[in-house]
Each structure stands twice: as structure tokens, then as C-alpha cells.
Coordinates of C-alpha atoms in Angstrom, one line a residue:
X1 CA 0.0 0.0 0.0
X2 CA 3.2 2.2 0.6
X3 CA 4.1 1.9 -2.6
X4 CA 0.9 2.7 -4.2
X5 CA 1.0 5.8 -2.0
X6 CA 4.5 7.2 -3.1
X7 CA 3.9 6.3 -7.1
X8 CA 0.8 8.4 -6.7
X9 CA 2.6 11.0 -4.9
X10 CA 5.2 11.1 -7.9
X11 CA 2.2 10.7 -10.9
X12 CA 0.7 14.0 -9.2
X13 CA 3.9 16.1 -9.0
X14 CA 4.7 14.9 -12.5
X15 CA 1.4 16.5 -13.4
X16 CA 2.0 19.4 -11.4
X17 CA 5.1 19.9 -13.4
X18 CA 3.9 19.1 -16.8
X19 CA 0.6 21.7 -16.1
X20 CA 3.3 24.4 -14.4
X21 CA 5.3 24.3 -18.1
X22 CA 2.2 25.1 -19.8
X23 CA 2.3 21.8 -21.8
X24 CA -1.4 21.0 -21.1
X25 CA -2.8 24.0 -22.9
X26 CA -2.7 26.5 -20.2
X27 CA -1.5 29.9 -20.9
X28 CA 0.4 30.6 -24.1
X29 CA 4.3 31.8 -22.9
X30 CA 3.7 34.9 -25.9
X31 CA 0.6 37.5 -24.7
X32 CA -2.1 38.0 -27.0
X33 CA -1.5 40.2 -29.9
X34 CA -5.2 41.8 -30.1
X35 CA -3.5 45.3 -29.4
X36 CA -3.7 47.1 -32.8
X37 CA -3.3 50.4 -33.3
X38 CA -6.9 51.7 -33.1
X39 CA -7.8 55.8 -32.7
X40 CA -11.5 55.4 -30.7
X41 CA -12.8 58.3 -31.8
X42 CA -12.4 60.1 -34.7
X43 CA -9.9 63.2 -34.9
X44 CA -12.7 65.7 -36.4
X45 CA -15.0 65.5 -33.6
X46 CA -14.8 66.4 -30.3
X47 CA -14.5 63.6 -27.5
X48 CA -18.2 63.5 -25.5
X49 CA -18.6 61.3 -21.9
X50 CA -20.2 58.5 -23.9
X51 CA -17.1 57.9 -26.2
X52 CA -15.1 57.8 -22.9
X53 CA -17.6 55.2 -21.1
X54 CA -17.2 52.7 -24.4
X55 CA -13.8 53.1 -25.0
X56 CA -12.5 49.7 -24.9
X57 CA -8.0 48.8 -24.5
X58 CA -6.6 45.5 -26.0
X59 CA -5.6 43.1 -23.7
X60 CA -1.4 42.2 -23.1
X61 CA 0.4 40.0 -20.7
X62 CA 0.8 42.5 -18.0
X63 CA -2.6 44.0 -18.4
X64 CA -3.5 47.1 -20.9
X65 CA -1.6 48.2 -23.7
X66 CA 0.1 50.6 -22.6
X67 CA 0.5 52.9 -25.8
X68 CA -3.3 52.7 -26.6
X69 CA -3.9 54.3 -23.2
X70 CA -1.1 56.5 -23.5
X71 CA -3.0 58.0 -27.3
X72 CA -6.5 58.1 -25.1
X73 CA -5.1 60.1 -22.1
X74 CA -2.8 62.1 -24.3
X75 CA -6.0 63.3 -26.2
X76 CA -8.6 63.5 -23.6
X77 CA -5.7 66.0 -21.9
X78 CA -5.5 68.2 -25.3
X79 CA -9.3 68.5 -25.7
X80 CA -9.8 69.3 -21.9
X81 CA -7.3 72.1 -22.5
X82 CA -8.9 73.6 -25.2
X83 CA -12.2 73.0 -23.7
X84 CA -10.6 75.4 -20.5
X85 CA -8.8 77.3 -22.8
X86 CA -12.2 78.1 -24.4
X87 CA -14.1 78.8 -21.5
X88 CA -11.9 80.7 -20.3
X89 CA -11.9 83.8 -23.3
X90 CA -15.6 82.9 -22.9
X91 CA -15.6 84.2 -19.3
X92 CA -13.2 87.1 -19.9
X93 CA -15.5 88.1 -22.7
X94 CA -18.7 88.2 -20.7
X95 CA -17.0 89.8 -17.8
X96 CA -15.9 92.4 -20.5
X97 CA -19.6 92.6 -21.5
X98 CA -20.8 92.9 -17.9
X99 CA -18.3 96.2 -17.3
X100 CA -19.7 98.1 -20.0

């Protein structure tokens, strides 16, 4: 019965092992490559809450890609600039307006 026991023992570790080197189909050693260069929106329009709430970022190895939220943060930043940028002179205008 001991040895029935120990080869047991040694059948699960080998399975362990095999499952550990991904040999039985686990995860692939290379990430998915479903991160293509995509622009969400497009460049002529301006970016509204519901294009931010749909956006949607491949997945990599590690998580996000990392560029494609890079492009998405790096734009949402420009457009809130102008956007504060515009109200702004909009402000000083009607303040202007308001003196006279």
C-alpha cells in the first residue's frame, strides 16, 4: 500500500510539473496580440462622456496596452485644455460685456 501511495505522490507532481510548463494547454508563454493600433474616436469630432464610457484597450500580458492608453489620455488631456482654454476667453469676454 506504501508503494501505491509514493507512485501516486510522484504521478501528481509529475502532473503538477507538466501543467506548471504550460504543456497542457494553459497559458500561451507569448501575450495575446489583439492590441492594434486603433484611434476610438475620430480626430474631427470632439471627444463626449459616452465615447469615454465605451472606450474599450486590448488586452497584453501585464494587463493594458500601454501605448493605446497612452493615445486616449494624451488626447482626452489636449481636448480638456482647449475646452478650458475656451471657457476661459468665454468668461473674460462676458466679464468684459458685464463692465460696459
Amino acid at each position: 500500500m506504501e508503494w501505491f501511495i509514493a507512485a501516486l505522490v510522484v504521478v501528481a507532481l509529475g502532473v503538477v510539473a507538466v501543467a506548471g510548463s504550460g504543456k497542457l494547454g494553459g497559458m500561451s508563454r507569448e501575450p495575446d496580440r489583439d492590441v492594434y493600433r486603433q484611434n476610438p474616436w475620430p480626430d474631427d469630432q470632439p471627444v463626449t462622456a459616452a465615447d469615454v464610457s465605451d472606450v474599450k484597450f486590448g488586452i497584453t500580458l501585464r494587463g493594458y496596452a500601454m501605448d493605446q492608453v497612452d493615445d486616449v489620455l494624451d488626447r482626452l488631456a489636449g481636448e480638456l485644455a482647449e475646452r478650458d482654454a475656451t471657457i476661459a476667453d468665454l468668461k473674460a469676454k462676458l466679464a468684459a460685456n458685464e463692465l460696459r
